[in-house]
XYZ file of C-alpha atoms in Angstrom:
421
model
C 129.555 138.637 151.995
C 131.650 143.164 152.705
C 130.498 141.573 153.568
C 132.855 139.698 154.310
C 134.055 143.290 154.121
C 130.192 144.165 153.758
C 130.094 141.039 153.227
C 131.487 137.616 154.461
C 134.930 137.686 152.704
C 138.328 137.041 154.222
C 140.700 139.993 153.808
C 143.849 139.359 151.821
C 146.896 140.962 153.365
C 148.157 142.437 150.129
C 146.669 143.458 146.811
C 147.078 140.711 144.245
C 146.737 141.617 140.602
C 146.817 139.055 137.833
C 145.919 139.183 134.155
C 144.507 135.773 133.403
C 144.244 136.237 129.670
C 144.923 138.882 127.061
C 146.459 142.291 127.606
C 144.265 144.879 125.929
C 140.720 145.923 125.296
C 140.321 144.310 121.885
C 141.667 140.891 120.917
C 142.866 140.334 117.370
C 140.153 137.764 116.732
C 137.306 139.260 118.721
C 136.657 140.954 122.039
C 138.553 141.146 125.315
C 136.433 141.670 128.430
C 137.967 143.122 131.571
C 136.755 141.903 134.970
C 137.922 143.206 138.345
C 137.174 140.702 141.115
C 137.621 140.563 144.879
C 139.951 138.047 146.480
C 138.198 135.735 148.937
C 141.400 133.955 149.875
C 143.800 134.800 152.650
C 147.004 133.410 151.096
C 148.435 132.607 147.682
C 147.347 129.025 148.261
C 143.631 129.856 148.213
C 143.502 133.100 146.261
C 140.477 133.672 144.042
C 142.734 134.079 141.037
C 142.956 130.273 140.880
C 139.174 129.996 140.650
C 139.001 132.602 137.892
C 141.970 131.086 136.087
C 140.207 127.723 135.796
C 136.890 129.293 134.836
C 138.378 131.586 132.184
C 140.430 128.790 130.651
C 137.293 126.684 130.224
C 135.244 129.579 128.849
C 137.813 130.645 126.291
C 137.844 127.102 124.911
C 134.097 127.387 124.387
C 134.297 130.937 122.987
C 137.552 131.290 121.021
C 136.611 134.793 119.842
C 136.400 136.180 123.383
C 139.250 136.768 125.807
C 138.785 137.522 129.506
C 141.228 139.690 131.478
C 140.703 139.261 135.224
C 142.340 141.463 137.831
C 142.037 140.074 141.364
C 142.378 142.581 144.222
C 142.107 142.232 147.986
C 138.881 143.260 149.658
C 140.901 145.976 151.317
C 141.447 147.659 147.948
C 138.967 146.439 145.361
C 136.055 148.846 145.914
C 138.370 151.859 145.949
C 140.300 150.690 142.896
C 137.122 150.192 140.860
C 135.821 153.601 141.924
C 139.076 155.194 140.764
C 138.908 153.352 137.423
C 135.393 154.645 136.859
C 136.415 158.162 137.857
C 139.233 158.079 135.285
C 136.838 156.937 132.563
C 138.451 153.482 132.517
C 135.620 151.358 133.864
C 136.071 147.591 133.522
C 133.428 145.619 131.657
C 132.516 143.848 134.893
C 133.272 144.272 138.580
C 132.662 141.810 141.390
C 132.786 144.011 144.498
C 130.818 145.089 147.560
C 128.317 147.673 146.265
C 126.590 148.588 143.037
C 123.908 151.197 143.820
C 125.928 154.372 143.221
C 126.983 153.174 139.776
C 123.397 152.203 138.953
C 122.056 155.616 140.025
C 124.647 157.296 137.814
C 123.449 155.303 134.801
C 126.747 153.462 134.397
C 125.464 149.864 134.622
C 123.523 147.566 132.335
C 120.181 146.429 133.791
C 120.353 142.690 134.398
C 117.294 141.956 132.260
C 119.147 143.468 129.271
C 122.230 141.432 129.990
C 121.899 137.780 130.996
C 119.428 135.168 129.784
C 115.982 134.887 131.345
C 116.814 131.509 132.981
C 119.916 133.006 134.612
C 118.100 136.041 136.017
C 115.122 133.981 137.187
C 117.465 131.568 138.996
C 118.813 134.120 141.476
C 117.398 133.575 144.959
C 114.413 135.953 145.252
C 115.703 137.768 148.359
C 119.040 138.426 146.691
C 117.557 139.337 143.331
C 115.384 141.952 145.033
C 118.357 143.265 147.015
C 120.088 143.888 143.688
C 117.399 146.336 142.554
C 117.356 150.113 142.343
C 113.908 151.561 141.679
C 112.649 148.019 141.016
C 115.153 147.354 138.253
C 117.933 144.852 138.925
C 121.510 146.016 138.393
C 123.404 143.979 140.992
C 123.836 140.225 140.575
C 124.579 138.458 143.862
C 127.934 136.713 143.989
C 128.520 134.689 147.139
C 126.294 134.957 150.204
C 126.359 134.087 153.877
C 124.303 134.297 157.026
C 125.381 134.543 160.652
C 125.046 132.317 163.698
C 126.385 132.525 167.229
C 129.500 130.346 167.533
C 130.814 128.989 170.800
C 133.913 127.059 171.790
C 132.547 123.734 173.024
C 135.638 122.907 175.093
C 135.523 126.231 176.926
C 131.788 125.854 177.487
C 132.247 122.356 178.927
C 135.001 123.574 181.234
C 132.843 126.471 182.450
C 129.626 124.456 182.743
C 127.908 126.911 180.398
C 124.928 126.231 178.135
C 124.447 127.452 174.542
C 122.364 130.637 174.871
C 118.876 131.026 173.463
C 118.387 134.642 174.559
C 120.404 137.526 175.899
C 119.967 136.639 179.561
C 121.348 133.172 178.886
C 124.178 134.708 176.848
C 125.103 136.951 179.764
C 124.959 133.987 182.177
C 127.248 131.925 179.933
C 129.677 134.838 179.586
C 129.854 135.172 183.377
C 130.753 131.486 183.737
C 133.404 131.777 181.046
C 134.907 134.833 182.723
C 135.051 132.927 186.017
C 137.228 130.348 184.244
C 139.576 133.061 182.970
C 138.502 132.870 179.339
C 140.190 135.835 177.670
C 137.146 136.902 175.624
C 133.930 135.498 177.135
C 132.061 137.237 174.308
C 134.080 138.904 171.553
C 132.269 142.096 170.499
C 134.023 143.674 167.469
C 132.717 147.222 167.149
C 135.896 148.638 165.650
C 136.181 150.275 162.266
C 136.559 147.141 160.142
C 133.106 145.553 160.044
C 131.089 146.948 162.930
C 128.088 147.751 160.735
C 127.528 143.964 160.584
C 127.961 143.312 164.307
C 125.707 146.264 165.123
C 122.966 145.096 162.777
C 122.935 141.626 164.349
C 122.408 143.087 167.797
C 119.748 145.528 166.597
C 117.833 142.647 164.988
C 118.137 140.673 168.205
C 116.591 143.564 170.115
C 113.624 143.718 167.733
C 114.865 146.716 165.754
C 117.245 147.286 162.874
C 118.602 150.001 160.617
C 115.322 150.413 158.718
C 111.682 150.583 159.843
C 109.224 147.739 159.298
C 108.381 148.977 155.794
C 112.042 149.088 154.799
C 111.664 152.615 153.451
C 113.232 154.796 156.167
C 116.082 154.618 158.640
C 115.158 154.140 162.306
C 118.661 154.083 163.741
C 117.863 156.096 166.874
C 114.586 154.323 167.652
C 113.813 153.568 171.325
C 114.237 149.847 170.598
C 117.713 150.362 169.195
C 118.681 152.599 172.112
C 117.581 149.851 174.518
C 119.711 147.314 172.637
C 122.898 149.365 172.768
C 122.230 150.261 176.408
C 121.920 146.546 177.234
C 125.248 145.856 175.535
C 126.927 148.715 177.370
C 125.583 147.767 180.811
C 125.206 143.989 180.721
C 128.185 142.848 178.663
C 130.783 145.598 178.381
C 130.027 147.069 181.802
C 130.500 143.675 183.458
C 133.821 143.167 181.635
C 132.489 140.184 179.721
C 133.881 141.251 176.337
C 137.597 140.789 176.927
C 140.687 142.953 177.341
C 140.240 145.033 174.166
C 137.550 147.719 174.171
C 134.838 146.785 171.637
C 135.335 150.072 169.795
C 138.974 149.120 169.227
C 138.378 145.460 168.326
C 138.144 144.688 164.608
C 136.314 141.627 163.330
C 139.429 139.899 161.998
C 141.143 140.286 165.386
C 138.115 138.685 167.068
C 138.036 135.865 164.511
C 141.758 135.223 164.928
C 141.330 135.040 168.698
C 138.481 132.538 168.247
C 140.719 130.368 166.059
C 143.390 130.493 168.792
C 140.864 129.214 171.337
C 140.730 132.470 173.311
C 137.046 133.319 172.694
C 134.039 131.723 174.331
C 131.388 133.161 171.988
C 131.044 135.442 168.989
C 128.830 136.002 165.959
C 130.336 134.321 162.919
C 129.929 133.047 159.364
C 130.635 129.673 157.695
C 134.195 130.448 156.636
C 135.213 131.109 160.238
C 133.657 127.827 161.373
C 135.800 125.780 159.005
C 138.956 127.758 159.772
C 138.491 127.286 163.522
C 137.787 123.576 163.237
C 140.890 123.069 161.091
C 142.831 124.734 163.927
C 141.424 122.240 166.425
C 138.592 124.322 167.903
C 135.385 122.343 168.295
C 132.731 124.835 167.246
C 129.120 124.832 168.376
C 126.579 127.014 166.592
C 123.103 128.258 167.484
C 120.777 130.854 165.909
C 121.462 134.409 166.998
C 119.890 134.991 170.431
C 117.522 137.899 170.954
C 116.360 139.863 173.948
C 113.609 137.376 174.792
C 114.319 134.398 172.537
C 115.696 133.817 169.072
C 116.460 137.021 167.123
C 113.708 138.066 164.709
C 116.145 137.543 161.812
C 119.786 136.945 161.184
C 122.070 139.071 159.071
C 122.346 138.055 155.437
C 125.248 139.306 153.337
C 125.905 139.184 149.604
C 128.597 140.604 147.371
C 127.775 141.846 143.891
C 128.634 141.400 140.249
C 127.832 144.312 137.904
C 128.420 145.182 134.258
C 129.468 148.649 133.089
C 128.141 150.205 129.890
C 131.231 152.234 129.037
C 132.926 149.767 126.685
C 129.817 148.277 125.106
C 130.176 144.488 124.787
C 126.716 143.875 126.251
C 126.193 140.639 124.321
C 129.621 139.200 125.183
C 129.298 140.191 128.854
C 125.880 138.563 129.108
C 127.070 135.305 127.571
C 130.071 135.172 129.905
C 127.911 135.831 132.958
C 125.486 133.091 131.915
C 128.503 130.783 132.110
C 129.695 132.230 135.441
C 126.282 131.565 136.989
C 125.951 127.964 135.811
C 125.412 125.499 138.661
C 128.857 123.991 138.221
C 130.646 127.306 138.658
C 128.419 128.640 141.432
C 128.893 125.453 143.449
C 132.633 125.376 142.805
C 133.013 128.918 144.132
C 130.750 128.250 147.133
C 132.649 125.063 148.001
C 136.013 126.722 147.728
C 135.180 129.563 150.122
C 132.432 128.057 152.316
C 129.843 130.504 151.035
C 126.183 129.995 150.230
C 125.061 129.645 146.606
C 123.153 132.604 145.186
C 120.959 130.652 142.746
C 117.948 128.460 143.416
C 119.230 125.399 141.564
C 122.687 125.526 143.165
C 121.134 126.056 146.596
C 118.908 123.008 146.104
C 121.902 120.938 145.003
C 123.888 121.954 148.083
C 120.978 121.186 150.409
C 120.663 117.702 148.926
C 124.380 116.950 149.317
C 125.234 115.293 152.645
C 128.768 116.598 152.269
C 127.435 120.104 152.997
C 125.554 119.224 156.185
C 127.485 121.831 158.192
C 126.190 124.605 155.916
C 122.518 123.614 156.073
C 121.698 125.752 159.141
C 123.096 128.790 157.316
C 121.204 127.895 154.136
C 117.950 127.478 156.041
C 118.260 131.009 157.428
C 119.025 132.754 154.154
C 115.507 133.259 152.790
C 114.369 134.931 156.023
C 117.574 136.873 156.669
C 117.793 140.648 156.563
C 120.334 142.299 154.281
C 121.887 145.729 154.368
C 119.902 148.299 152.360
C 122.444 148.009 149.564
C 120.029 149.347 146.946
C 120.066 152.756 148.653
C 122.870 155.051 147.567
C 122.800 156.484 151.091
C 123.890 153.172 152.614
C 127.613 153.620 152.001
C 127.668 156.832 154.056
C 125.457 155.369 156.767
C 127.695 152.313 157.022
C 130.773 154.504 157.364
C 129.114 156.502 160.137
C 128.283 153.305 162.030
C 131.856 152.043 161.708
C 133.264 155.384 162.833
C 130.970 155.985 165.804
C 129.245 152.885 167.192
C 132.102 151.804 169.455
C 131.577 154.951 171.546
C 128.024 153.855 172.362
C 129.243 151.047 174.620
C 132.314 152.780 176.070
C 132.297 153.305 179.864
C 131.497 157.000 179.439
C 129.416 156.443 176.288
C 125.851 157.568 175.687
C 124.054 155.054 173.435
C 121.199 157.420 172.644
C 123.494 160.316 171.681
C 125.651 158.115 169.462
C 122.652 156.618 167.660
C 121.179 160.094 167.185
C 124.466 161.228 165.617
C 124.427 158.285 163.186
C 120.758 158.983 162.435
C 121.604 162.574 161.502
C 124.264 161.280 159.135
C 121.675 158.918 157.634
C 119.194 161.723 157.022
C 121.901 163.848 155.401
C 122.936 160.927 153.212
C 119.348 160.345 152.114
C 118.863 164.027 151.319
C 121.989 164.186 149.166
C 120.988 161.000 147.325
C 117.654 162.444 146.156
C-alpha cells in the first residue's frame, strides 16, 4: 500500500535482512527459491520476517524438495535493493515490492497466467488484477491493499464544537474551529517528499480531477480542475494557517501520522493501520469518506503493493506452486490481520466482510472496488511520482503558483511517457 511507501506500509527505521531457510541457489535435494520482501512492521516485534518465517516453515513441510530463502528489507530500501540486484544480474526468483512495470517492459518477469494456477489468478480482486497488467497481460500480483478515509480526533472535535466534514467548505469550517481551540494541526497536509503523490491524488480526486483523464490513457496533471484544487488548498487551508506550524511542503506523511497519534492533529487523510495505531495510543478516531469540493469525493485512493516473479533463474513451476500457497485464504487473511490491510483476493475479502471482528475495516473494504489506483502499469509513473514528490509542496507555498507547478510536473510526465515508448 508505497504505498504505504506507494503504498500503505509503515516504514521500518532500519534495513532488516534475514535468511529464513537455505543459503544458496540450489538445495542438495531440490530447488532453493529466493524472495525479497518488504517489511510492513515498524519494530522487531512486528516485523514481516515473522510472518514469512511461519509461512515458509509450513510450506517446506509440505514441499520437502523446495527451500525458500526470504530477505526482508525496509520499505526505505527494498525497491532500490531489488533494482540493484537486477542490474547486477542477480535477480531474486520473487520480489514483493512497490512497482513491477519497468521489469515487465524489459521482459524480465513471468506473466501471471504462465505462473500460478487458474483459480489463484481468477481470485484476485478484478480492480487489482487489472492494475497488475501491462499491455493487457498481468505481471504484477497484488500483495496487501488499502484505501483512504478522512480521520478526525473525536475529542478535539467535541472540544471545538466541530462537525465531521462532508465537503471542503465544511472541512474548512471545522479546521477554523479547531484552530480557535489552539489545536496544533487543524488539518495535517503532508506534501513533503515522502508520500505526497498519495496526498495530492486524494485532493485531485476530491476536486473532480486526478492524474489521468477520464479514459485513463493520458496524464491531465495541469488541467483547469486540478489547478482549481491546488489553488483552493493554497488559499483556503494553507493561506488561513489551518495546516499547522510546519509548511506542507516540508511535512512528511510519517511526521503527520505521528502527530495524529500524539493527539496533536484534528484531521488528516489516513489508512487502516494508522487508525489502529492511534486508538492503541488512546486517540478516539472518527472516520468519514474523503470530502470533495461539493460533496463526497468522486473516488478514494486505492493502494496495492506487488509480488512479481523473475525469469532469470528459471524455477517457473516451483515459483508458481509456492505463490499458490502464499495466496491461499489462510495466508492472505493472516497477513491482512497482522498489518491491518485489505485482502487482495475475492474469497479472502468475502471472509473478512463476514467476520464481525473486522467491522472497523468494512468501510475501507466497501470503497476498494470503486477506488482509483496509481497508474502503476505505466513505466512512466515512477518518474511522474518523483516529480510530484519533489515539486508539489511549492504549489501551496505562500509565494507558490499552483498552475506553474502543475505545468512543470505535466512536462515531466510528457517526457517520461515519451522515453517509455
